[in-house]
Short mmCIF file of N, CA and C in Angstrom, two decimals:
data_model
loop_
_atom_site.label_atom_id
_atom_site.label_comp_id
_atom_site.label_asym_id
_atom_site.label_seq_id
_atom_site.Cartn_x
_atom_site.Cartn_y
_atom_site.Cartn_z
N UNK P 1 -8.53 7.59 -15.71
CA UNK P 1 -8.04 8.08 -14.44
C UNK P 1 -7.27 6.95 -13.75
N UNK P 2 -5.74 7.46 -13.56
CA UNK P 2 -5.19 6.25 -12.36
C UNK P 2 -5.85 6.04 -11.54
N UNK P 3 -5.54 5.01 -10.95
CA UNK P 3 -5.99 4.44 -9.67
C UNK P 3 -4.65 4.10 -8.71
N UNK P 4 -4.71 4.31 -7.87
CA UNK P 4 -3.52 3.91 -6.88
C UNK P 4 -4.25 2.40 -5.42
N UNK P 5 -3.92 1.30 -5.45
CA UNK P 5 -4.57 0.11 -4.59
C UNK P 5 -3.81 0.68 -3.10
N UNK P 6 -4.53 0.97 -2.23
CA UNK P 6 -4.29 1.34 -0.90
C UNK P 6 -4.89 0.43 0.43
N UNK P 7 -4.85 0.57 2.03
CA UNK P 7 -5.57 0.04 2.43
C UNK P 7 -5.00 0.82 3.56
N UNK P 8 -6.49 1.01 4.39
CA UNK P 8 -6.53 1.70 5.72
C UNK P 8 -7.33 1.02 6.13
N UNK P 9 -6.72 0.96 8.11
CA UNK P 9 -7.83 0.90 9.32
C UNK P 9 -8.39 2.02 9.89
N UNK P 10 -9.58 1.57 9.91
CA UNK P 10 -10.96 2.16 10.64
C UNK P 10 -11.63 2.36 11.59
N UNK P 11 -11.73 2.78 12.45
CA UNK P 11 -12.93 2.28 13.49
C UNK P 11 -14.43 2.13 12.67
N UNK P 12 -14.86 1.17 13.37
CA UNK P 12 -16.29 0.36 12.58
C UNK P 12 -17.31 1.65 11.69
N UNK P 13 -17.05 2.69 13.04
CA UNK P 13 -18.20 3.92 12.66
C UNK P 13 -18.39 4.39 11.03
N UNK P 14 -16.77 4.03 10.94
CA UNK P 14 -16.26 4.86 9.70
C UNK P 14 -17.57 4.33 8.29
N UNK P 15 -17.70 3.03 8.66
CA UNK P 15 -18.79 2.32 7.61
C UNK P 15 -20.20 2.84 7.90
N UNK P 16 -20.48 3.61 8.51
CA UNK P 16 -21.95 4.33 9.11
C UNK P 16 -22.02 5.50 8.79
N UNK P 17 -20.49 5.60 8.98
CA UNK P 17 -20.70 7.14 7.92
C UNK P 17 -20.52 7.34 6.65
N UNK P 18 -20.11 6.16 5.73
CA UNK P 18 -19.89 6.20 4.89
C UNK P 18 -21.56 5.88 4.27
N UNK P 19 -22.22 5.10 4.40
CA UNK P 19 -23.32 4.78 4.57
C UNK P 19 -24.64 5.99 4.46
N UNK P 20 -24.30 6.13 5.55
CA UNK P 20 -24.91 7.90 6.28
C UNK P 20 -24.72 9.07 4.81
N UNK P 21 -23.85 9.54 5.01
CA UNK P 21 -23.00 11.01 4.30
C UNK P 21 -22.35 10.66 2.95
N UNK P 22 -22.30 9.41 2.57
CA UNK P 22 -21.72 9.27 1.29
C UNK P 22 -20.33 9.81 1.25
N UNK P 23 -19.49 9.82 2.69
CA UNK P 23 -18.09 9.63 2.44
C UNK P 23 -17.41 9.86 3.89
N UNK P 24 -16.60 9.47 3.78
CA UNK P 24 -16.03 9.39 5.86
C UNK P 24 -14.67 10.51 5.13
N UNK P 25 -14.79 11.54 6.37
CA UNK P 25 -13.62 12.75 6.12
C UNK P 25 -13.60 12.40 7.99
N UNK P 26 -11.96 12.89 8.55
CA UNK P 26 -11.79 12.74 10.17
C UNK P 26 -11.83 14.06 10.39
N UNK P 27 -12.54 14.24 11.37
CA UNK P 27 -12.46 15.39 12.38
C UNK P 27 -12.38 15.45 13.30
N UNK P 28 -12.20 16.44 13.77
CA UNK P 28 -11.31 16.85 14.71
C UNK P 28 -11.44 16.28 15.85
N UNK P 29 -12.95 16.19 16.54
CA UNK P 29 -13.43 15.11 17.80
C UNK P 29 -12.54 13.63 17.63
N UNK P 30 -12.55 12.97 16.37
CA UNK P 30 -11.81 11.73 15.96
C UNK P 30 -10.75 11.65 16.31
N UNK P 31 -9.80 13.03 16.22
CA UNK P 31 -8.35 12.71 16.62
C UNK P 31 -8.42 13.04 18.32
N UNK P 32 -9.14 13.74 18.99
CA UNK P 32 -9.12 14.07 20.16
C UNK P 32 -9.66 12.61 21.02
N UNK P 33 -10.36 12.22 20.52
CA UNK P 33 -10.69 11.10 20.98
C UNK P 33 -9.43 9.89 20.88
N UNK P 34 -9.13 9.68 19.89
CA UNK P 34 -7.76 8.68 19.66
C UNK P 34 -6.77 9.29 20.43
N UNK P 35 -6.23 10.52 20.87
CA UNK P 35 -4.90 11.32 20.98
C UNK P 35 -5.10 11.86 22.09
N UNK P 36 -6.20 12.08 22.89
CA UNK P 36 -6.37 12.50 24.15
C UNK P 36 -5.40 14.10 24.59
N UNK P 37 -4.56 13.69 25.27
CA UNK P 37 -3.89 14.86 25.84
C UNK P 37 -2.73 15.62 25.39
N UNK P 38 -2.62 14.76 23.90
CA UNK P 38 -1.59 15.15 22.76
C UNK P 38 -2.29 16.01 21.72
N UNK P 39 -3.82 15.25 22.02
CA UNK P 39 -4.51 16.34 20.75
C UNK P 39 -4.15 17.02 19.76
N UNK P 40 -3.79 18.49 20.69
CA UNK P 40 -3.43 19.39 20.03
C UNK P 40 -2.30 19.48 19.24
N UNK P 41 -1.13 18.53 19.31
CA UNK P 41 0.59 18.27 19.06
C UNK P 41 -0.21 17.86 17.45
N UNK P 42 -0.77 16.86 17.52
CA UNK P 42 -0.86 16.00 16.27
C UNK P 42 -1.85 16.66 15.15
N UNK P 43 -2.61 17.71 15.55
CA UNK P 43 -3.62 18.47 14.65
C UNK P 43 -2.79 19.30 14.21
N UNK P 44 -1.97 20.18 14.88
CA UNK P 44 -1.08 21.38 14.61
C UNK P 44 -0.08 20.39 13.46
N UNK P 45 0.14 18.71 13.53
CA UNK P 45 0.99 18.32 12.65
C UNK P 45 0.25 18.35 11.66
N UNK P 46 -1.15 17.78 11.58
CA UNK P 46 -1.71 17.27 9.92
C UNK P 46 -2.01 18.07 9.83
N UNK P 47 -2.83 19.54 10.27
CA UNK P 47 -3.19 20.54 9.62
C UNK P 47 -1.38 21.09 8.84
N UNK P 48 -0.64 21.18 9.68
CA UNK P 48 0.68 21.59 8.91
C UNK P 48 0.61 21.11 7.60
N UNK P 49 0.72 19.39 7.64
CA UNK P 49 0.58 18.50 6.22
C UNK P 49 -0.20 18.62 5.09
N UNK P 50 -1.46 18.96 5.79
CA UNK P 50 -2.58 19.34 4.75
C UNK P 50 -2.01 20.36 3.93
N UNK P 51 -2.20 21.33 4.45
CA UNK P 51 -1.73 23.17 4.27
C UNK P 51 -0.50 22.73 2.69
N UNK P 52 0.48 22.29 3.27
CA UNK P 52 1.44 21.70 1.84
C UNK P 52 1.30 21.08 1.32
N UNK P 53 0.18 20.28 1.55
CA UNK P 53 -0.11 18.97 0.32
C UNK P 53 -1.13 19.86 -0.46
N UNK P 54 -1.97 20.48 -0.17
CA UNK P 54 -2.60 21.22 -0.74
C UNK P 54 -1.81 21.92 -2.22
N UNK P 55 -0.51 22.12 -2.35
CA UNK P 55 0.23 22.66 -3.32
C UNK P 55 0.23 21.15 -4.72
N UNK P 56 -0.20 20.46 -3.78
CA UNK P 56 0.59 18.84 -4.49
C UNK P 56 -0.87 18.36 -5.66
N UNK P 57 -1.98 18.52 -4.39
CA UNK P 57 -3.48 17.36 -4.78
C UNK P 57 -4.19 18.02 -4.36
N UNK P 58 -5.29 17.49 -5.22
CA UNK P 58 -7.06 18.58 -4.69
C UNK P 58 -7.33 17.94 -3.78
N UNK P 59 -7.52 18.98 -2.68
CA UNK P 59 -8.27 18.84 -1.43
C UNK P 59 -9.49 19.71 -1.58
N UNK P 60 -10.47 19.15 -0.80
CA UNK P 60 -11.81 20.18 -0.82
C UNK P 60 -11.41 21.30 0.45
N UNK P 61 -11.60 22.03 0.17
CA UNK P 61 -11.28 23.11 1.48
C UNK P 61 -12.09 23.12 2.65
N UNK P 62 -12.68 22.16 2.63
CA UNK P 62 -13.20 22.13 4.12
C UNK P 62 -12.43 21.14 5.00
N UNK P 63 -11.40 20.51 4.22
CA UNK P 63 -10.95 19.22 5.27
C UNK P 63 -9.65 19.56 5.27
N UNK P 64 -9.00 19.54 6.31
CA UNK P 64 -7.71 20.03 7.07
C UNK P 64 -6.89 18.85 7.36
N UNK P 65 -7.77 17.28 7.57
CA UNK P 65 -7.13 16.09 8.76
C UNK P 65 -7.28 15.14 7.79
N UNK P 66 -5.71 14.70 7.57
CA UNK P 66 -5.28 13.65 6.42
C UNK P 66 -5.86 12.19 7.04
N UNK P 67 -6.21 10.99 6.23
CA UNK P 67 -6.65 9.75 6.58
C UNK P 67 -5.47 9.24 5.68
N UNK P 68 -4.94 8.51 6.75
CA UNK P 68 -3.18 7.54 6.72
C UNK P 68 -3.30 6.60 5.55
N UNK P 69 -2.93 5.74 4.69
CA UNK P 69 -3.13 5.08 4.07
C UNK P 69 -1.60 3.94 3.98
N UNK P 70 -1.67 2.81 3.81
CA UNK P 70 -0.79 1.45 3.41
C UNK P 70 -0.54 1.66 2.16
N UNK P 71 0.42 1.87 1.47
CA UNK P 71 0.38 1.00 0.01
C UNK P 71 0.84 0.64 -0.50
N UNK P 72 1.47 -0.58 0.54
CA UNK P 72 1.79 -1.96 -0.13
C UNK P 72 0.84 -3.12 1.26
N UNK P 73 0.69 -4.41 0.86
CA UNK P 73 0.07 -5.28 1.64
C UNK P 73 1.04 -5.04 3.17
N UNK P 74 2.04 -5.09 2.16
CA UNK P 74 3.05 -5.46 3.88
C UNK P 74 2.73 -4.59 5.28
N UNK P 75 2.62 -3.51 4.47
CA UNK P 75 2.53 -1.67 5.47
C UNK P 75 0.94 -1.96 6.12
N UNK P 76 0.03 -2.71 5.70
CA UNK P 76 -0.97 -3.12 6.56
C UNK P 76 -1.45 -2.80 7.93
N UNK P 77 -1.90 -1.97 9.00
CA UNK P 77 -1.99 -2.56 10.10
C UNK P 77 -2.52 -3.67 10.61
N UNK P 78 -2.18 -4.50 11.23
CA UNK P 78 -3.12 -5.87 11.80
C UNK P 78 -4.46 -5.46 12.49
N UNK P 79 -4.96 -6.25 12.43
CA UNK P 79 -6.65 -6.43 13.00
C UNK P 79 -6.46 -5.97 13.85
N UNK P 80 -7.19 -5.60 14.42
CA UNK P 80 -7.65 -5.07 16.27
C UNK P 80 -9.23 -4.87 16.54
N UNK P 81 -10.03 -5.50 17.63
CA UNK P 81 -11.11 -5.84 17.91
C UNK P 81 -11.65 -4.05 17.49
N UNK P 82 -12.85 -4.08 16.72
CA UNK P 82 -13.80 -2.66 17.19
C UNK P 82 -13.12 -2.30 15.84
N UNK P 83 -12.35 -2.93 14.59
CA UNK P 83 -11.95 -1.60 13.73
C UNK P 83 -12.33 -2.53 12.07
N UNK P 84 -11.98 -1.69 10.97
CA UNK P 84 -12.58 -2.36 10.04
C UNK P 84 -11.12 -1.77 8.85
N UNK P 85 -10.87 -3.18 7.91
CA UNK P 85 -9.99 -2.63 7.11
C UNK P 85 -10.31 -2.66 5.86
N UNK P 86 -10.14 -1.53 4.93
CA UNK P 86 -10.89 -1.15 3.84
C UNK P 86 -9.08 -1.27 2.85
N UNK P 87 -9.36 -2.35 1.57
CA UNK P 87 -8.75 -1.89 0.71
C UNK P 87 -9.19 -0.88 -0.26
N UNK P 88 -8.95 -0.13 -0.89
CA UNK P 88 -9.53 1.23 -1.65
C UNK P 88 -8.46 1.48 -3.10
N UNK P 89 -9.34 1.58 -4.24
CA UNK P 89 -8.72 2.00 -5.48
C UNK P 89 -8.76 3.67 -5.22
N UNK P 90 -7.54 4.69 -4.93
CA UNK P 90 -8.09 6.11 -4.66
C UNK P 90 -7.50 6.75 -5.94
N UNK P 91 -8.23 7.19 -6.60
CA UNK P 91 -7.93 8.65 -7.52
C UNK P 91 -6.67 8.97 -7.44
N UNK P 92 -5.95 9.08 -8.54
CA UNK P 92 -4.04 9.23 -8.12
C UNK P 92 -4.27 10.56 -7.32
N UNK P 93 -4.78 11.52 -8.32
CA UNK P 93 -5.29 12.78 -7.73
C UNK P 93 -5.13 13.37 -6.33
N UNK P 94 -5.43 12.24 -5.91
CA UNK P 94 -6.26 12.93 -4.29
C UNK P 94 -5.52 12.02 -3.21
N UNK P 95 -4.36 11.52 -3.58
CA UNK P 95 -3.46 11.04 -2.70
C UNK P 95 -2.19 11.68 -2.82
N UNK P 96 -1.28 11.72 -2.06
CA UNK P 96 -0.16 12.16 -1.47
C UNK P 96 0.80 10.97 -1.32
N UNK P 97 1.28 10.94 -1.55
CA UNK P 97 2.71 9.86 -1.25
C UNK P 97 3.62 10.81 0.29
N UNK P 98 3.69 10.30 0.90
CA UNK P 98 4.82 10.83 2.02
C UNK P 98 5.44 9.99 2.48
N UNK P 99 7.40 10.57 2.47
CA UNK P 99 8.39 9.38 2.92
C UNK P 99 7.37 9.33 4.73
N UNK P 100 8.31 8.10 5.10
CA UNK P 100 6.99 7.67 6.33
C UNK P 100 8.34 8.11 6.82
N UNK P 101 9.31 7.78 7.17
CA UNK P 101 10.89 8.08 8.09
C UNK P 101 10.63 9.49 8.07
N UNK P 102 10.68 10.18 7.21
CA UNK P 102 10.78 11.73 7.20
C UNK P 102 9.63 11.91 7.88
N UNK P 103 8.28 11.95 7.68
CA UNK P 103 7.34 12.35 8.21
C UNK P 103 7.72 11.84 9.86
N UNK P 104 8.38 11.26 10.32
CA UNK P 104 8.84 11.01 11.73
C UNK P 104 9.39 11.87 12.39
N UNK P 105 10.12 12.31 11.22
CA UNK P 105 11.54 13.56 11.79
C UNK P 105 10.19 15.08 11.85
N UNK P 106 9.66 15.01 10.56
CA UNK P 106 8.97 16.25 10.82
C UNK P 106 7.98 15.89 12.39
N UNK P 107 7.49 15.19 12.43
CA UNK P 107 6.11 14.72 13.37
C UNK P 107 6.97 15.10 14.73
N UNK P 108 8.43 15.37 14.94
CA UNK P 108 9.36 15.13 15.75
C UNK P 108 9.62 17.00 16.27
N UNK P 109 9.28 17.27 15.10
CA UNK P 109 10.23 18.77 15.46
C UNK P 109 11.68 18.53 14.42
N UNK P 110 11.56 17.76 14.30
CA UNK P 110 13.38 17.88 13.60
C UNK P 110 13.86 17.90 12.21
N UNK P 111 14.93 18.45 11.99
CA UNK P 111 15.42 18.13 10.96
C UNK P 111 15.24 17.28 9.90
N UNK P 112 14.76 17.54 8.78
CA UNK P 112 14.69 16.36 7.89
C UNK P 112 15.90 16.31 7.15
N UNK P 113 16.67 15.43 7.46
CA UNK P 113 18.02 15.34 6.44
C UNK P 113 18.05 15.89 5.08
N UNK P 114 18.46 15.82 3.85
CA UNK P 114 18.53 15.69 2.58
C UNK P 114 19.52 14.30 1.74
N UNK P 115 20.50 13.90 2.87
CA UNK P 115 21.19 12.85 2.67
C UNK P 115 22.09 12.20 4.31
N UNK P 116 22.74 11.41 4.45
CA UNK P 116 23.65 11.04 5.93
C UNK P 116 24.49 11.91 5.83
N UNK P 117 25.30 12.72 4.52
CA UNK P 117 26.27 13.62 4.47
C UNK P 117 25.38 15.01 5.47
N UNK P 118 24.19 15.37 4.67
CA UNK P 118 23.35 16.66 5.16
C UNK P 118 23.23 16.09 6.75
N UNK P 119 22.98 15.17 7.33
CA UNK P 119 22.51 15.13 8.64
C UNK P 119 23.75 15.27 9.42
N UNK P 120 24.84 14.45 9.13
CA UNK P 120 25.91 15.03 9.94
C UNK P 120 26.33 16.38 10.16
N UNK P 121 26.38 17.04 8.71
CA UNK P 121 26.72 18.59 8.95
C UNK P 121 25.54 18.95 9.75
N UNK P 122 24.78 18.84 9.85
CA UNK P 122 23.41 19.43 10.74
C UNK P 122 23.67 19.45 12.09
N UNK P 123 23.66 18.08 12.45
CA UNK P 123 24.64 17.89 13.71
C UNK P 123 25.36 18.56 14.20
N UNK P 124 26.68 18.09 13.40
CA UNK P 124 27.92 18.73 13.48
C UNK P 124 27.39 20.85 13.86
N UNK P 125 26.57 21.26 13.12
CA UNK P 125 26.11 22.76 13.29
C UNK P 125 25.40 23.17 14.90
N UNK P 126 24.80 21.87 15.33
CA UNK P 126 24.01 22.16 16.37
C UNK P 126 24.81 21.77 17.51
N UNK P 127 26.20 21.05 17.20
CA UNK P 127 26.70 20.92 18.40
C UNK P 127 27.95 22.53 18.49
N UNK P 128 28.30 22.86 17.68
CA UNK P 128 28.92 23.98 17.29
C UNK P 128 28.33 25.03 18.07
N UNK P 129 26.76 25.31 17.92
CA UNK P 129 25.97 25.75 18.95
C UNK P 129 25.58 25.64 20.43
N UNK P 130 26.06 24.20 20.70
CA UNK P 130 26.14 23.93 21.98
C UNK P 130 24.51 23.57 22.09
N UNK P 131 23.79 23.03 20.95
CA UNK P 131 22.08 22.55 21.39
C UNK P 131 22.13 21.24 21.53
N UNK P 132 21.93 20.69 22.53
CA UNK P 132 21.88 19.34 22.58
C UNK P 132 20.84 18.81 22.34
N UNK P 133 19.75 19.30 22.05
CA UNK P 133 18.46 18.68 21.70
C UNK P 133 17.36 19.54 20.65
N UNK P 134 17.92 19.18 19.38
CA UNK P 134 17.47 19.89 18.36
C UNK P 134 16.01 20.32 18.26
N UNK P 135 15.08 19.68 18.89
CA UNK P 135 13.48 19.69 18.86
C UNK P 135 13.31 20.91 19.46
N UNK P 136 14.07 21.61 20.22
CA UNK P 136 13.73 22.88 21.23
C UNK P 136 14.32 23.98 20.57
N UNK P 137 14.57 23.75 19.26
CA UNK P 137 14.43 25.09 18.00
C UNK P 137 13.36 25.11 17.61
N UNK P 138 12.21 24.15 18.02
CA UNK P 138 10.75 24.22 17.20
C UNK P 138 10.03 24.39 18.56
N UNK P 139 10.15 23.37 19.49
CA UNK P 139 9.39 23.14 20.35
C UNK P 139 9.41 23.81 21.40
N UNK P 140 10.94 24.73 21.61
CA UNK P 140 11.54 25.35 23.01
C UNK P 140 11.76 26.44 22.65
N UNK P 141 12.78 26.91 23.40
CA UNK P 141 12.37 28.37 23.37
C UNK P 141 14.17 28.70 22.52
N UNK P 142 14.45 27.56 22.04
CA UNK P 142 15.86 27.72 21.68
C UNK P 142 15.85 28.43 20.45
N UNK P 143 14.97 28.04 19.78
CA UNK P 143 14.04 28.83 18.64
C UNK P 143 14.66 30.65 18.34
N UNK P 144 14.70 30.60 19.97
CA UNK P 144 13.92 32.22 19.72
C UNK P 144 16.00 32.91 19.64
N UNK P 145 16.53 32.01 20.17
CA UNK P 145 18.11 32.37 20.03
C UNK P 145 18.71 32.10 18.90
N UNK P 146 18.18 31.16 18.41
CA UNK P 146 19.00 30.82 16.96
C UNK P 146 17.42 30.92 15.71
N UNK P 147 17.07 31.56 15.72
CA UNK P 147 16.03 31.69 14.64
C UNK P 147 16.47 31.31 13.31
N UNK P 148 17.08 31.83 12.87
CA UNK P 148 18.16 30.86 11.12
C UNK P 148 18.02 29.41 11.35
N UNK P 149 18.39 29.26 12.39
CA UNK P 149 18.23 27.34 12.49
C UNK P 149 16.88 26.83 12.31
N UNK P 150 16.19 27.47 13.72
CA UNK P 150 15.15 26.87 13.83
C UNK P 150 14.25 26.99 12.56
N UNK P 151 14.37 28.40 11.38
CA UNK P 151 14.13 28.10 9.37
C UNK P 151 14.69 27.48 9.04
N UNK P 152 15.54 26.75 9.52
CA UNK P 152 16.28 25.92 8.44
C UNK P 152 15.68 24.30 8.79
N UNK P 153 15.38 24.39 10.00
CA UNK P 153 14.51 22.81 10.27
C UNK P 153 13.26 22.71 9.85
N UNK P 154 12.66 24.11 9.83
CA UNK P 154 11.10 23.85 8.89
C UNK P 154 11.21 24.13 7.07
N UNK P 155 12.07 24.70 7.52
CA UNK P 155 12.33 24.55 5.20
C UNK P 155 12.79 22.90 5.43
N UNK P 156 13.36 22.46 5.74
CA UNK P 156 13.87 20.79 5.69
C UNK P 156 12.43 19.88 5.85
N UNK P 157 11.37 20.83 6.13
CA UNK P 157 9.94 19.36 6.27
C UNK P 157 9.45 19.27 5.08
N UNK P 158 9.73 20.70 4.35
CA UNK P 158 8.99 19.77 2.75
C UNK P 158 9.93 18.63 2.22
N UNK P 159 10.86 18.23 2.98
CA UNK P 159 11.30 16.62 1.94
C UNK P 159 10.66 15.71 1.75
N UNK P 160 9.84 15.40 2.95
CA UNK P 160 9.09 14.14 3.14
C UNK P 160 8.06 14.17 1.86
N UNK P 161 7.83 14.98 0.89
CA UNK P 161 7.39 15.30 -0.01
C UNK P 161 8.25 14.47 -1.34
N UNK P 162 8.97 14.01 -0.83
CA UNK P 162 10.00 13.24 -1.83
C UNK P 162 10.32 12.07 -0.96
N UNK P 163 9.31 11.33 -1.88
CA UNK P 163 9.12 10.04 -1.41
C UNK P 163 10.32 8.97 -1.84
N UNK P 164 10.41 8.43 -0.84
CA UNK P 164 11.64 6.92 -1.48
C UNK P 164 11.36 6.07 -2.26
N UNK P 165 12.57 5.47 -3.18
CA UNK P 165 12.03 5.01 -4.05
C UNK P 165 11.51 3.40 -3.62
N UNK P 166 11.80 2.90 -2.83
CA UNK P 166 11.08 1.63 -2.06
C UNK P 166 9.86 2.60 -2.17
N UNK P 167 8.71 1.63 -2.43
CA UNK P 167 7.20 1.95 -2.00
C UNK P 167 6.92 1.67 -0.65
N UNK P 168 7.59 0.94 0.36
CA UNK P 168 6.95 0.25 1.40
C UNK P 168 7.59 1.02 2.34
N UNK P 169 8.15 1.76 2.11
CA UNK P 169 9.03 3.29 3.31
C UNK P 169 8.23 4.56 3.02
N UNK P 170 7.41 4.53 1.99
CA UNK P 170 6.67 5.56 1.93
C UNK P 170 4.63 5.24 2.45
N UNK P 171 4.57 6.15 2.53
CA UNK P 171 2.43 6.09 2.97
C UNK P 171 1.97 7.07 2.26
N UNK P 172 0.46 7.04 2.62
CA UNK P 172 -0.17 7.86 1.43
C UNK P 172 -0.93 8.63 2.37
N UNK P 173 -1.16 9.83 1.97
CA UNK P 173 -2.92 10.65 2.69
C UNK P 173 -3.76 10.60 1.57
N UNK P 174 -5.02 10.57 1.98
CA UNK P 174 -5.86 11.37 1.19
C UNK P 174 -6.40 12.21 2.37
N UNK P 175 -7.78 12.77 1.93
CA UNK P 175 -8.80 13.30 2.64
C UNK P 175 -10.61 13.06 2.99
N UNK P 176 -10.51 12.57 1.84
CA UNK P 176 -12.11 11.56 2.33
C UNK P 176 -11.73 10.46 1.73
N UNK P 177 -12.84 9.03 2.05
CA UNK P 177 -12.69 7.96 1.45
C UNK P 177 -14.31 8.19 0.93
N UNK P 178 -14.77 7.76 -0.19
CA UNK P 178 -15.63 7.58 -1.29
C UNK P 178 -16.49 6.19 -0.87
N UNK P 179 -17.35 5.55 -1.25
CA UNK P 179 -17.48 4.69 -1.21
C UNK P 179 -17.58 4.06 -2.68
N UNK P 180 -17.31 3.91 -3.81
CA UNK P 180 -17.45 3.87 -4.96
C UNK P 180 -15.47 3.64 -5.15
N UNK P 181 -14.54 3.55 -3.91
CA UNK P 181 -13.35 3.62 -4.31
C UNK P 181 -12.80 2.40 -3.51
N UNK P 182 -13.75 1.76 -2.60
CA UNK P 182 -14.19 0.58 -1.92
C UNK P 182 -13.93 -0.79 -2.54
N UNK P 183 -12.81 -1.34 -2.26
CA UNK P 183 -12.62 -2.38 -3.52
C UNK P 183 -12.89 -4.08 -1.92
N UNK P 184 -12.55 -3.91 -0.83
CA UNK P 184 -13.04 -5.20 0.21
C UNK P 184 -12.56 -4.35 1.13
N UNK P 185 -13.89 -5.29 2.23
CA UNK P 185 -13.67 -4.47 3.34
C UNK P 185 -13.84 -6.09 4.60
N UNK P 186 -12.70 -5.66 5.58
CA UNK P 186 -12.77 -7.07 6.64
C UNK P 186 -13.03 -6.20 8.05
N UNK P 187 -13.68 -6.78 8.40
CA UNK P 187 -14.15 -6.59 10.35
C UNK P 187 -13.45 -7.39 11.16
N UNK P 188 -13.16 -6.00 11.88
CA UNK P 188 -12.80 -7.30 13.20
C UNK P 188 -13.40 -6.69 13.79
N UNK P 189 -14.20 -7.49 14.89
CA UNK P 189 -15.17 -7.42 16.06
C UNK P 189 -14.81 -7.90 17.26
#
């Protein structure tokens, strides 16, 4: 079985539950707690993510909320007091590669290009329309006037599914971390 070398930050708990339950999966309290009054924006995104990665990698069907992953050293987050960083060998299996730029545009409401040629004509289409702010085909009610568009910006989110070929522009999901996939783990306190 491949192995893919990854590394994610934690809050400390994450090692108590790993401990505890024999594997840390995020839920939903986790992101409400981190995301406060956005909550709901960012669940409606990873449940989106899940839902299509699901076509890609085995997910267990009880878990909906992707855990972010580094994988390269560089993509790292830095320390921060209260959190813990786990390098991890994960199952090729059960990871996801996603371009990280694209996943911006989707996380955005917008358009995911296919190339700078595709984004200009995109443009170029929405000013033709007179929309000056493309996110309000997903997010607004602009949606509801140009409906063809606003399909044509969510058929454009499976790209991020086609990862770049730099490794360090792309990130990984999985869905639980293992402890048996645990290769060092550093605290910061």
């Amino acid at each position: 079985m491949e192995k893919i070398r990854a590394w994610t930050r934690q809050a400390l708990s994450v090692l108590e539950e790993l401990e505890h339950s024999g594997r840390y999966v995020v839920k939903e309290e986790y992101v409400r707690l981190k995301n406060g009054d956005i909550s709901d924006y960012f669940l409606k995104h990873y449940r989106w993510l899940t839902s299509r990665c699901r076509s890609f990698v085995d997910i267990p069907p009880e878990l909906d909320l992707p855990i972010w992953l580094a994988l390269t050293e560089d993509q790292r987050l830095s320390p921060a007091p209260g959190t813990v960083s786990l390098t991890l060998d994960v199952p090729r299996e059960k990871l996801m590669i996603v371009d990280y730029e694209r996943w911006g545009y989707q996380l955005n409401d917008m358009y995911v290009p296919a190339s700078p040629e595709d984004e200009k004509a995109h443009n170029d289409e929405l000013r033709r329309y007179g929309i000056g702010n493309e996110v309000e085909l997903v997010s607004g009610t602009a949606g509801n006037f140009y409906p063809f568009l606003k399909q044509k910006v969510i058929r454009s989110w499976d790209r991020i599914f086609t990862p770049s070929p730099v490794m360090s522009e792309n990130v990984g999901c999985i869905w639980e971390i293992r402890p048996e996939w645990i290769v060092d783990i550093e605290k910061y306190e």
